Amino acid sequence: MIFFETSILSVMSDELAGKHIVLGITGGVAGYKAAELARLLGKAGAQVDVVMTAAAIHFVAPLTFQALTGRPVFTSLWDVPQENGMAHIDLTRRADAVIVAPATADFIAKLVHGLADDLLASLCLARDCPLLVAPAMNRQMWEHPATVRNMAQLRADGVGVLGPASGAQACGEVGAGRMLEPAEIIDALRASFQPKMLAGKRVLLTAGPTFEALDPVRGLTNSSSGKMGFALAQASAEAGAEVTLVAGPVSLPTPAGVTRIDVTGALEMRDAVKSALAGRHIFIAVAAVADYRPAVPVAHKIKKGAQTLTLELVANPDILAEVAARPDAPFCVGFAAESQNLAEYAEGKRRAKQLPLVVGNLVQDGLGGNANVVTLFDAAGAHPLAPGDKLTIARAIVRHIAEMLDAQN
Ligand code: PMT
């Protein structure tokens, strides 16, 4: 008999609460968005110190940021409230992260060359905390070989690059170079603060539906959106893992730092998993794989006419079961989407495939939407997680996996 725990595992509080963020603002039209960014950071519980370059104050007044953060705004290396006159040192010693938004092409070039001719550039050089930049510039400046070279160097130096987005620009042109929206920057900051619980681990995931072609225009599929699997890929990458995601046909952006392999049918998904499996520590099967596919592929469109049409289907291989049965199997995590009897069916799948962990969800809760309600099933019993958005739940699942792996060692 299985003993099921009934306690709800807690979901993390806001990662930004109590964090000290230095918000650097350089001279671009997108400076107006930095005001909203400062407001959102404060709302999330972060303490924000704003540092503006001489050019930035031509676009937005320092007083705006002072009012939004309730703290003095720093604009010069020479006119600083610090007793020792060393704001570039003091500010970064207290900071959990420096984020420069907007970051102009000029400021990025300065960072690349280690120039320190104003307060913001100096503190970026003097910091020992993570630095993130949100570039904002005209599309031709963004595409210029000098900027392309500088961005590559910045990334190589370990600076986090957020965006830019594409779209209409203040100059009237359309293209890449728009600063990300403040809410997107906040999300990226939250992601950067995730504990690196899977550092050194290599994770392989499947996500989304499969599409089993009946003829060149029709097929069998299901309504999995891929959101749960993509959220888990993102959460694994945030936790420091090297992540490869085998995705069925979905239209979702690839999470930052994740290698994506797009597939269509179950056989293709199985081939992609097999060829990406070597050296993986963790395999997470989130995909809603079609159990059957048409026995005979039809090369031409099936014509209308007959009153009945009989399809012959054959079973697809069970990708997860095959991986879990390997002698060198990684730590395997299965998913179970049920419409009833969740605990019984999910635990049944866990035992049948001999998996350390199965994530159970009701189809009515998890399929398609942005939120989910899941229960984790492992040898210790059932662990219901608090309902939440899929990324929050994915982070909690990653935490559970990391704890199980730690306990094994
Ligand atoms: O994509 P979303 O809209 O965000 O929805 C997420 C989800 C509901 C699809 C996801 O949370 C989920 O529950 N996925 C598993 C769906 C399911 O019930 O699968 P299953 O019972 O058919 O398979 C059990 C496990 O075996 C799953 O891990 C599945 O990926 C794996 N499997 C199944 C069949 C097969 N041929 N190969 C497999 O690897």
CSV table of C-alpha atoms and ligand atoms in Angstrom, one decimal:
chain,number,residue,atom,x,y,z
A,1,MET,CA,0.0,0.0,0.0
A,2,ILE,CA,1.3,3.5,-0.8
A,3,PHE,CA,1.3,6.2,1.8
A,4,PHE,CA,0.5,9.6,0.2
A,5,GLU,CA,1.7,12.7,1.9
A,6,THR,CA,-0.9,15.5,1.9
A,7,SER,CA,1.3,18.5,2.6
A,8,ILE,CA,1.5,21.0,-0.2
A,9,LEU,CA,5.0,21.9,-1.3
A,10,SER,CA,5.4,25.6,-1.1
A,11,VAL,CA,6.1,27.7,-4.2
A,12,MET,CA,8.9,30.2,-4.0
A,13,SER,CA,8.3,33.8,-3.1
A,14,ASP,CA,9.4,36.5,-5.5
A,15,GLU,CA,13.1,36.1,-6.2
A,16,LEU,CA,13.6,39.9,-6.4
A,17,ALA,CA,12.3,40.5,-2.9
A,18,GLY,CA,15.1,42.0,-0.8
A,19,LYS,CA,17.6,42.1,-3.7
A,20,HIS,CA,19.7,45.2,-4.2
A,21,ILE,CA,19.7,46.1,-7.9
A,22,VAL,CA,21.7,48.8,-9.6
A,23,LEU,CA,19.8,50.0,-12.6
A,24,GLY,CA,22.0,51.8,-15.1
A,25,ILE,CA,20.4,54.0,-17.7
A,26,THR,CA,22.2,55.2,-20.8
A,27,GLY,CA,21.2,57.8,-23.4
A,28,GLY,CA,18.4,56.4,-25.6
A,29,VAL,CA,14.8,57.0,-26.2
A,30,ALA,CA,14.0,53.7,-24.5
A,31,GLY,CA,14.9,55.5,-21.2
A,32,TYR,CA,11.2,56.1,-20.7
A,33,LYS,CA,10.7,52.4,-20.3
A,34,ALA,CA,13.4,52.3,-17.6
A,35,ALA,CA,11.0,54.3,-15.4
A,36,GLU,CA,8.5,51.5,-15.6
A,37,LEU,CA,11.3,49.0,-15.0
A,38,ALA,CA,12.3,50.9,-11.8
A,39,ARG,CA,8.7,50.9,-10.7
A,40,LEU,CA,8.3,47.1,-11.3
A,41,LEU,CA,11.5,46.3,-9.5
A,42,GLY,CA,10.4,48.3,-6.4
A,43,LYS,CA,7.0,46.6,-6.6
A,44,ALA,CA,8.7,43.2,-6.6
A,45,GLY,CA,10.4,44.2,-3.3
A,46,ALA,CA,13.9,45.0,-4.7
A,47,GLN,CA,15.9,48.0,-3.5
A,48,VAL,CA,16.9,50.0,-6.6
A,49,ASP,CA,19.8,52.4,-7.0
A,50,VAL,CA,19.6,54.3,-10.3
A,51,VAL,CA,22.8,55.4,-12.1
A,52,MET,CA,22.3,57.6,-15.2
A,53,THR,CA,24.9,58.6,-17.8
A,54,ALA,CA,25.2,62.3,-18.9
A,55,ALA,CA,23.4,61.4,-22.1
A,56,ALA,CA,20.5,59.6,-20.3
A,57,ILE,CA,19.4,62.7,-18.3
A,58,HIS,CA,18.6,64.4,-21.7
A,59,PHE,CA,15.9,61.8,-22.2
A,60,VAL,CA,14.4,61.3,-18.7
A,61,ALA,CA,14.9,63.5,-15.6
A,62,PRO,CA,16.7,61.9,-12.6
A,63,LEU,CA,13.8,63.2,-10.5
A,64,THR,CA,11.5,60.7,-12.1
A,65,PHE,CA,13.7,57.8,-10.8
A,66,GLN,CA,14.2,59.4,-7.5
A,67,ALA,CA,10.4,59.6,-7.0
A,68,LEU,CA,9.9,56.0,-8.2
A,69,THR,CA,12.6,54.5,-6.1
A,70,GLY,CA,12.5,56.8,-3.1
A,71,ARG,CA,16.4,56.9,-3.3
A,72,PRO,CA,18.9,59.4,-4.6
A,73,VAL,CA,19.9,59.0,-8.2
A,74,PHE,CA,23.6,58.9,-9.2
A,75,THR,CA,24.6,60.9,-12.3
A,76,SER,CA,28.3,61.6,-11.8
A,77,LEU,CA,31.6,60.1,-10.7
A,78,TRP,CA,32.4,63.4,-8.9
A,79,ASP,CA,29.2,64.5,-7.3
A,80,VAL,CA,28.3,61.6,-5.0
A,81,PRO,CA,26.7,61.3,-1.5
A,82,GLN,CA,29.1,58.6,-0.3
A,83,GLU,CA,31.4,59.7,2.5
A,84,ASN,CA,34.4,58.1,0.8
A,85,GLY,CA,33.4,59.5,-2.6
A,86,MET,CA,33.6,56.0,-4.1
A,87,ALA,CA,30.2,55.4,-5.4
A,88,HIS,CA,31.5,53.1,-8.1
A,89,ILE,CA,32.8,50.7,-5.4
A,90,ASP,CA,30.1,51.1,-2.7
A,91,LEU,CA,27.2,50.7,-5.1
A,92,THR,CA,28.4,47.4,-6.6
A,93,ARG,CA,29.6,45.9,-3.3
A,94,ARG,CA,26.0,46.1,-2.1
A,95,ALA,CA,24.5,45.0,-5.4
A,96,ASP,CA,23.1,41.5,-6.2
A,97,ALA,CA,23.0,42.5,-9.9
A,98,VAL,CA,23.7,45.4,-12.2
A,99,ILE,CA,21.3,45.8,-15.1
A,100,VAL,CA,21.9,48.4,-17.8
A,101,ALA,CA,18.6,49.2,-19.6
A,102,PRO,CA,18.6,50.8,-22.1
A,103,ALA,CA,22.2,49.9,-23.1
A,104,THR,CA,23.3,52.0,-26.2
A,105,ALA,CA,25.8,50.8,-28.8
A,106,ASP,CA,28.2,53.4,-27.4
A,107,PHE,CA,27.9,52.1,-23.9
A,108,ILE,CA,28.2,48.5,-25.0
A,109,ALA,CA,31.5,49.4,-26.9
A,110,LYS,CA,32.7,51.0,-23.7
A,111,LEU,CA,32.0,47.8,-21.7
A,112,VAL,CA,33.8,45.7,-24.2
A,113,HIS,CA,36.9,47.8,-24.0
A,114,GLY,CA,36.8,48.2,-20.2
A,115,LEU,CA,36.6,52.0,-20.3
A,116,ALA,CA,35.7,53.7,-17.0
A,117,ASP,CA,35.2,57.3,-17.9
A,118,ASP,CA,31.9,57.8,-16.0
A,119,LEU,CA,30.2,56.4,-12.9
A,120,LEU,CA,28.1,53.7,-14.7
A,121,ALA,CA,31.1,52.4,-16.8
A,122,SER,CA,33.3,52.5,-13.7
A,123,LEU,CA,30.9,50.5,-11.5
A,124,CYS,CA,30.4,47.9,-14.3
A,125,LEU,CA,34.2,47.4,-14.3
A,126,ALA,CA,34.5,47.4,-10.5
A,127,ARG,CA,31.5,45.0,-9.8
A,128,ASP,CA,31.7,41.5,-8.5
A,129,CYS,CA,28.1,40.7,-9.1
A,130,PRO,CA,26.3,39.6,-12.4
A,131,LEU,CA,25.9,42.3,-15.1
A,132,LEU,CA,22.9,42.2,-17.5
A,133,VAL,CA,22.4,44.6,-20.5
A,134,ALA,CA,19.2,45.3,-22.4
A,135,PRO,CA,20.4,46.8,-25.7
A,136,ALA,CA,18.4,49.5,-27.4
A,137,MET,CA,19.4,51.1,-30.7
A,138,ASN,CA,18.6,51.7,-34.3
A,139,ARG,CA,18.5,48.5,-36.3
A,140,GLN,CA,21.5,49.4,-38.5
A,141,MET,CA,23.5,50.2,-35.4
A,142,TRP,CA,22.5,46.8,-34.0
A,143,GLU,CA,23.5,45.0,-37.3
A,144,HIS,CA,26.7,46.9,-37.8
A,145,PRO,CA,29.8,44.5,-37.7
A,146,ALA,CA,31.3,46.6,-34.9
A,147,THR,CA,28.2,46.0,-32.7
A,148,VAL,CA,28.0,42.3,-33.7
A,149,ARG,CA,31.7,41.9,-32.7
A,150,ASN,CA,31.1,43.8,-29.4
A,151,MET,CA,28.0,41.7,-28.5
A,152,ALA,CA,30.0,38.5,-29.1
A,153,GLN,CA,32.7,39.7,-26.8
A,154,LEU,CA,30.3,40.8,-24.2
A,155,ARG,CA,28.6,37.4,-24.1
A,156,ALA,CA,32.1,35.7,-24.0
A,157,ASP,CA,32.9,38.0,-21.0
A,158,GLY,CA,29.8,36.4,-19.2
A,159,VAL,CA,27.5,39.4,-19.5
A,160,GLY,CA,23.8,38.5,-19.7
A,161,VAL,CA,22.2,40.0,-22.8
A,162,LEU,CA,18.4,40.5,-22.7
A,163,GLY,CA,16.9,41.1,-26.2
A,164,PRO,CA,16.7,43.2,-28.1
A,165,ALA,CA,13.2,42.8,-29.6
A,166,SER,CA,12.2,43.5,-33.2
A,167,GLY,CA,9.5,45.9,-34.4
A,168,ALA,CA,8.8,49.6,-35.1
A,169,GLN,CA,11.6,51.9,-33.8
A,170,ALA,CA,11.5,55.4,-32.6
A,171,CYS,CA,13.5,56.5,-35.7
A,172,GLY,CA,10.7,55.2,-37.9
A,173,GLU,CA,12.5,52.1,-39.1
A,174,VAL,CA,11.4,48.5,-38.4
A,175,GLY,CA,13.8,45.8,-37.3
A,176,ALA,CA,15.8,44.4,-34.4
A,177,GLY,CA,17.1,46.9,-31.7
A,178,ARG,CA,14.0,47.7,-29.6
A,179,MET,CA,14.6,47.4,-25.8
A,180,LEU,CA,12.7,44.5,-24.3
A,181,GLU,CA,9.5,45.5,-22.4
A,182,PRO,CA,10.1,46.1,-18.6
A,183,ALA,CA,8.1,43.0,-17.6
A,184,GLU,CA,10.3,40.8,-19.9
A,185,ILE,CA,13.4,42.3,-18.3
A,186,ILE,CA,12.0,41.6,-14.8
A,187,ASP,CA,11.3,38.0,-15.8
A,188,ALA,CA,14.9,37.6,-17.1
A,189,LEU,CA,16.2,39.0,-13.8
A,190,ARG,CA,14.1,36.6,-11.8
A,191,ALA,CA,15.5,33.8,-14.0
A,192,SER,CA,19.1,34.9,-13.4
A,193,PHE,CA,18.5,34.6,-9.6
A,194,GLN,CA,17.4,30.9,-9.7
A,195,PRO,CA,19.7,28.7,-7.7
A,196,LYS,CA,22.1,26.7,-9.9
A,197,MET,CA,20.9,23.3,-8.6
A,198,LEU,CA,21.5,21.5,-11.8
A,199,ALA,CA,25.0,22.9,-12.6
A,200,GLY,CA,27.1,20.4,-14.5
A,201,LYS,CA,24.0,18.3,-15.4
A,202,ARG,CA,22.9,17.6,-19.0
A,203,VAL,CA,19.2,17.4,-19.4
A,204,LEU,CA,17.1,16.1,-22.3
A,205,LEU,CA,13.4,16.8,-22.6
A,206,THR,CA,10.5,16.1,-24.9
A,207,ALA,CA,7.6,18.5,-25.2
A,208,GLY,CA,4.4,19.2,-27.1
A,209,PRO,CA,2.2,16.9,-29.2
A,210,THR,CA,3.3,14.6,-32.0
A,211,PHE,CA,1.5,14.7,-35.4
A,212,GLU,CA,1.0,11.4,-37.1
A,213,ALA,CA,0.3,12.0,-40.8
A,214,LEU,CA,-2.7,10.3,-42.4
A,215,ASP,CA,-2.0,11.8,-45.8
A,216,PRO,CA,-0.1,14.9,-47.0
A,217,VAL,CA,-2.7,17.3,-45.5
A,218,ARG,CA,-4.3,15.5,-42.5
A,219,GLY,CA,-3.0,13.8,-39.4
A,220,LEU,CA,-3.7,12.6,-35.8
A,221,THR,CA,-2.5,14.9,-33.0
A,222,ASN,CA,-3.7,16.3,-29.6
A,223,SER,CA,-4.0,19.7,-28.0
A,224,SER,CA,-0.7,19.8,-26.0
A,225,SER,CA,0.6,23.3,-26.5
A,226,GLY,CA,4.2,22.4,-25.4
A,227,LYS,CA,4.0,25.1,-22.6
A,228,MET,CA,4.7,22.7,-19.7
A,229,GLY,CA,7.7,21.1,-21.5
A,230,PHE,CA,9.2,24.5,-22.6
A,231,ALA,CA,8.8,25.8,-19.0
A,232,LEU,CA,10.7,22.8,-17.7
A,233,ALA,CA,13.4,23.3,-20.3
A,234,GLN,CA,13.7,27.0,-19.2
A,235,ALA,CA,13.7,26.1,-15.5
A,236,SER,CA,16.4,23.4,-16.1
A,237,ALA,CA,18.6,25.9,-18.0
A,238,GLU,CA,18.1,28.6,-15.3
A,239,ALA,CA,19.2,26.0,-12.8
A,240,GLY,CA,22.5,25.7,-14.6
A,241,ALA,CA,21.9,22.6,-16.7
A,242,GLU,CA,22.9,22.1,-20.4
A,243,VAL,CA,19.5,21.5,-22.0
A,244,THR,CA,18.3,19.9,-25.2
A,245,LEU,CA,14.6,20.0,-26.0
A,246,VAL,CA,13.0,17.7,-28.5
A,247,ALA,CA,9.8,19.6,-29.5
A,248,GLY,CA,6.8,18.4,-31.4
A,249,PRO,CA,4.9,20.8,-33.7
A,250,VAL,CA,4.3,23.9,-31.5
A,251,SER,CA,4.8,27.6,-32.1
A,252,LEU,CA,6.7,28.6,-28.9
A,253,PRO,CA,9.9,30.6,-28.7
A,254,THR,CA,13.0,28.5,-27.6
A,255,PRO,CA,14.0,29.4,-24.0
A,256,ALA,CA,17.3,31.1,-23.6
A,257,GLY,CA,20.3,28.8,-23.6
A,258,VAL,CA,18.3,25.8,-24.7
A,259,THR,CA,19.2,23.7,-27.8
A,260,ARG,CA,16.0,22.8,-29.7
A,261,ILE,CA,15.3,19.9,-32.1
A,262,ASP,CA,12.0,20.1,-33.9
A,263,VAL,CA,10.2,16.9,-34.8
A,264,THR,CA,6.8,15.9,-36.1
A,265,GLY,CA,5.8,12.3,-35.5
A,266,ALA,CA,6.5,9.9,-32.6
A,267,LEU,CA,9.1,7.9,-34.6
A,268,GLU,CA,11.0,11.1,-35.4
A,269,MET,CA,10.8,12.1,-31.7
A,270,ARG,CA,12.2,8.7,-30.7
A,271,ASP,CA,15.1,9.0,-33.2
A,272,ALA,CA,15.9,12.5,-32.0
A,273,VAL,CA,15.9,11.4,-28.3
A,274,LYS,CA,18.1,8.4,-29.1
A,275,SER,CA,20.7,10.5,-30.9
A,276,ALA,CA,20.7,13.2,-28.2
A,277,LEU,CA,20.8,10.8,-25.2
A,278,ALA,CA,24.5,10.0,-24.8
A,279,GLY,CA,25.9,11.6,-21.7
A,280,ARG,CA,22.6,12.8,-20.3
A,281,HIS,CA,22.0,12.8,-16.6
A,282,ILE,CA,18.3,13.6,-16.7
A,283,PHE,CA,15.5,12.7,-19.2
A,284,ILE,CA,12.1,14.5,-18.7
A,285,ALA,CA,9.4,13.2,-21.0
A,286,VAL,CA,6.7,15.9,-21.0
A,287,ALA,CA,5.5,15.3,-24.6
A,288,ALA,CA,2.0,14.0,-25.2
A,289,VAL,CA,3.1,11.3,-27.7
A,290,ALA,CA,0.5,9.7,-29.9
A,291,ASP,CA,0.1,6.1,-28.8
A,292,TYR,CA,-0.8,5.1,-32.4
A,293,ARG,CA,0.1,6.1,-36.0
A,294,PRO,CA,-1.4,5.1,-39.3
A,295,ALA,CA,-0.2,1.6,-40.3
A,296,VAL,CA,0.4,2.6,-44.0
A,297,PRO,CA,1.5,6.1,-44.9
A,298,VAL,CA,-0.7,7.5,-47.7
A,299,ALA,CA,1.2,9.4,-50.3
A,300,HIS,CA,-1.7,11.2,-51.8
A,301,LYS,CA,-4.7,13.1,-50.3
A,302,ILE,CA,-7.5,10.7,-49.3
A,303,LYS,CA,-10.5,11.5,-51.5
A,304,LYS,CA,-14.0,12.0,-50.2
A,305,GLY,CA,-16.7,9.6,-51.5
A,306,ALA,CA,-17.1,6.5,-49.4
A,307,GLN,CA,-19.6,6.7,-46.5
A,308,THR,CA,-17.2,5.0,-44.1
A,309,LEU,CA,-13.4,5.1,-43.9
A,310,THR,CA,-11.5,2.6,-41.8
A,311,LEU,CA,-8.0,3.6,-40.5
A,312,GLU,CA,-5.6,0.9,-39.5
A,313,LEU,CA,-3.3,2.1,-36.7
A,314,VAL,CA,-0.2,0.6,-35.2
A,315,ALA,CA,1.3,1.3,-31.8
A,316,ASN,CA,4.1,3.8,-31.5
A,317,PRO,CA,7.2,2.9,-29.5
A,318,ASP,CA,7.1,4.2,-25.9
A,319,ILE,CA,10.1,6.6,-25.9
A,320,LEU,CA,10.2,7.0,-22.1
A,321,ALA,CA,9.9,3.3,-21.4
A,322,GLU,CA,12.7,2.6,-23.9
A,323,VAL,CA,15.0,5.1,-22.3
A,324,ALA,CA,14.2,4.0,-18.7
A,325,ALA,CA,15.0,0.4,-19.6
A,326,ARG,CA,18.5,1.1,-20.8
A,327,PRO,CA,21.3,-0.2,-18.6
A,328,ASP,CA,22.8,3.3,-18.7
A,329,ALA,CA,19.5,5.1,-18.2
A,330,PRO,CA,19.6,8.7,-17.0
A,331,PHE,CA,17.4,9.8,-14.1
A,332,CYS,CA,14.0,9.5,-15.9
A,333,VAL,CA,11.0,11.7,-15.1
A,334,GLY,CA,7.6,10.8,-16.7
A,335,PHE,CA,4.4,12.8,-16.9
A,336,ALA,CA,0.9,11.5,-16.7
A,337,ALA,CA,-2.1,13.5,-17.8
A,338,GLU,CA,-5.3,11.8,-16.6
A,339,SER,CA,-9.0,12.8,-16.6
A,340,GLN,CA,-9.7,10.9,-13.4
A,341,ASN,CA,-8.0,8.7,-10.7
A,342,LEU,CA,-4.8,10.7,-11.0
A,343,ALA,CA,-3.0,9.1,-8.1
A,344,GLU,CA,-3.8,5.6,-9.1
A,345,TYR,CA,-2.9,6.0,-12.8
A,346,ALA,CA,0.1,8.2,-12.3
A,347,GLU,CA,1.7,5.9,-9.7
A,348,GLY,CA,0.8,2.9,-11.9
A,349,LYS,CA,2.7,4.5,-14.8
A,350,ARG,CA,5.7,5.2,-12.5
A,351,ARG,CA,5.8,1.6,-11.4
A,352,ALA,CA,5.2,0.1,-14.8
A,353,LYS,CA,8.1,2.1,-16.4
A,354,GLN,CA,10.2,1.9,-13.2
A,355,LEU,CA,10.7,5.6,-13.0
A,356,PRO,CA,12.0,7.5,-9.9
A,357,LEU,CA,9.5,10.3,-10.5
A,358,VAL,CA,6.2,10.9,-12.3
A,359,VAL,CA,4.5,14.3,-12.5
A,360,GLY,CA,0.7,13.8,-12.5
A,361,ASN,CA,-1.8,16.4,-13.8
A,362,LEU,CA,-5.4,16.4,-14.7
A,363,VAL,CA,-6.0,17.1,-18.4
A,364,GLN,CA,-8.6,19.7,-17.5
A,365,ASP,CA,-5.9,21.5,-15.4
A,366,GLY,CA,-2.8,21.1,-17.5
A,367,LEU,CA,-3.5,20.8,-21.2
A,368,GLY,CA,-3.1,23.9,-23.3
A,369,GLY,CA,-3.3,26.7,-20.7
A,370,ASN,CA,-0.6,28.8,-18.9
A,371,ALA,CA,-1.3,27.3,-15.4
A,372,ASN,CA,-1.3,23.8,-14.0
A,373,VAL,CA,-2.0,21.8,-10.9
A,374,VAL,CA,0.4,18.9,-10.4
A,375,THR,CA,1.3,16.2,-7.9
A,376,LEU,CA,4.7,14.6,-7.9
A,377,PHE,CA,4.8,10.8,-7.3
A,378,ASP,CA,8.0,9.1,-6.2
A,379,ALA,CA,9.0,6.2,-4.0
A,380,ALA,CA,8.3,8.3,-0.9
A,381,GLY,CA,4.7,9.0,-1.8
A,382,ALA,CA,2.7,11.8,-3.4
A,383,HIS,CA,3.7,15.4,-3.1
A,384,PRO,CA,1.1,17.9,-4.3
A,385,LEU,CA,2.5,21.3,-5.5
A,386,ALA,CA,0.6,24.5,-5.0
A,387,PRO,CA,-1.3,25.5,-8.2
A,388,GLY,CA,0.6,28.1,-10.3
A,389,ASP,CA,1.8,29.2,-13.7
A,390,LYS,CA,3.7,26.6,-15.6
A,391,LEU,CA,7.1,28.2,-15.1
A,392,THR,CA,6.7,28.4,-11.3
A,393,ILE,CA,5.6,24.8,-11.2
A,394,ALA,CA,8.5,23.8,-13.5
A,395,ARG,CA,11.0,25.5,-11.1
A,396,ALA,CA,9.5,23.5,-8.2
A,397,ILE,CA,9.8,20.3,-10.2
A,398,VAL,CA,13.4,21.0,-11.0
A,399,ARG,CA,14.0,21.7,-7.3
A,400,HIS,CA,12.5,18.3,-6.4
A,401,ILE,CA,14.6,16.5,-9.1
A,402,ALA,CA,17.8,18.2,-7.8
A,403,GLU,CA,16.9,17.1,-4.2
A,404,MET,CA,16.3,13.5,-5.3
A,405,LEU,CA,19.6,13.5,-7.2
A,406,ASP,CA,21.4,14.9,-4.1
A,407,ALA,CA,19.9,12.2,-1.9
A,408,GLN,CA,21.2,9.5,-4.3
A,409,ASN,CA,24.8,10.8,-3.9
B,1,PMT,O1,1.8,20.9,-23.5
B,1,PMT,P1,0.9,21.5,-22.5
B,1,PMT,O2,-0.4,22.1,-23.2
B,1,PMT,O3,1.6,22.5,-21.6
B,1,PMT,O4,0.3,20.3,-21.6
B,1,PMT,C1,1.1,19.6,-20.8
B,1,PMT,C2,0.8,18.1,-20.7
B,1,PMT,C3,-0.6,18.0,-20.1
B,1,PMT,C4,0.8,17.5,-22.1
B,1,PMT,C5,1.9,17.5,-19.8
B,1,PMT,O5,1.8,18.1,-18.5
B,1,PMT,C6,1.6,16.0,-19.7
B,1,PMT,O6,1.0,15.5,-18.8
B,1,PMT,N1,2.3,15.2,-20.6
B,1,PMT,C7,2.2,13.7,-20.6
B,1,PMT,C8,0.9,13.3,-21.3
B,1,PMT,C9,0.5,11.8,-21.1
B,1,PMT,O7,-0.4,11.5,-20.4
B,1,PMT,O8,1.3,11.0,-21.5
B,1,PMT,P2,1.1,9.4,-21.5
B,1,PMT,O9,0.3,9.0,-20.3
B,1,PMT,O10,0.6,9.0,-22.8
B,1,PMT,O11,2.6,9.0,-21.3
B,1,PMT,C10,3.2,8.8,-20.0
B,1,PMT,C11,4.6,9.2,-20.2
B,1,PMT,O12,5.3,8.5,-21.2
B,1,PMT,C12,4.8,10.7,-20.6
B,1,PMT,O13,5.9,11.1,-19.9
B,1,PMT,C13,5.1,10.6,-22.1
B,1,PMT,O14,5.9,11.7,-22.5
B,1,PMT,C14,5.8,9.3,-22.2
B,1,PMT,N2,5.5,8.6,-23.5
B,1,PMT,C15,4.3,8.2,-23.8
B,1,PMT,C16,4.0,7.5,-25.0
B,1,PMT,C17,5.1,7.3,-25.9
B,1,PMT,N3,4.9,6.7,-27.0
B,1,PMT,N4,6.3,7.8,-25.6
B,1,PMT,C18,6.5,8.4,-24.4
B,1,PMT,O15,7.7,8.8,-24.1
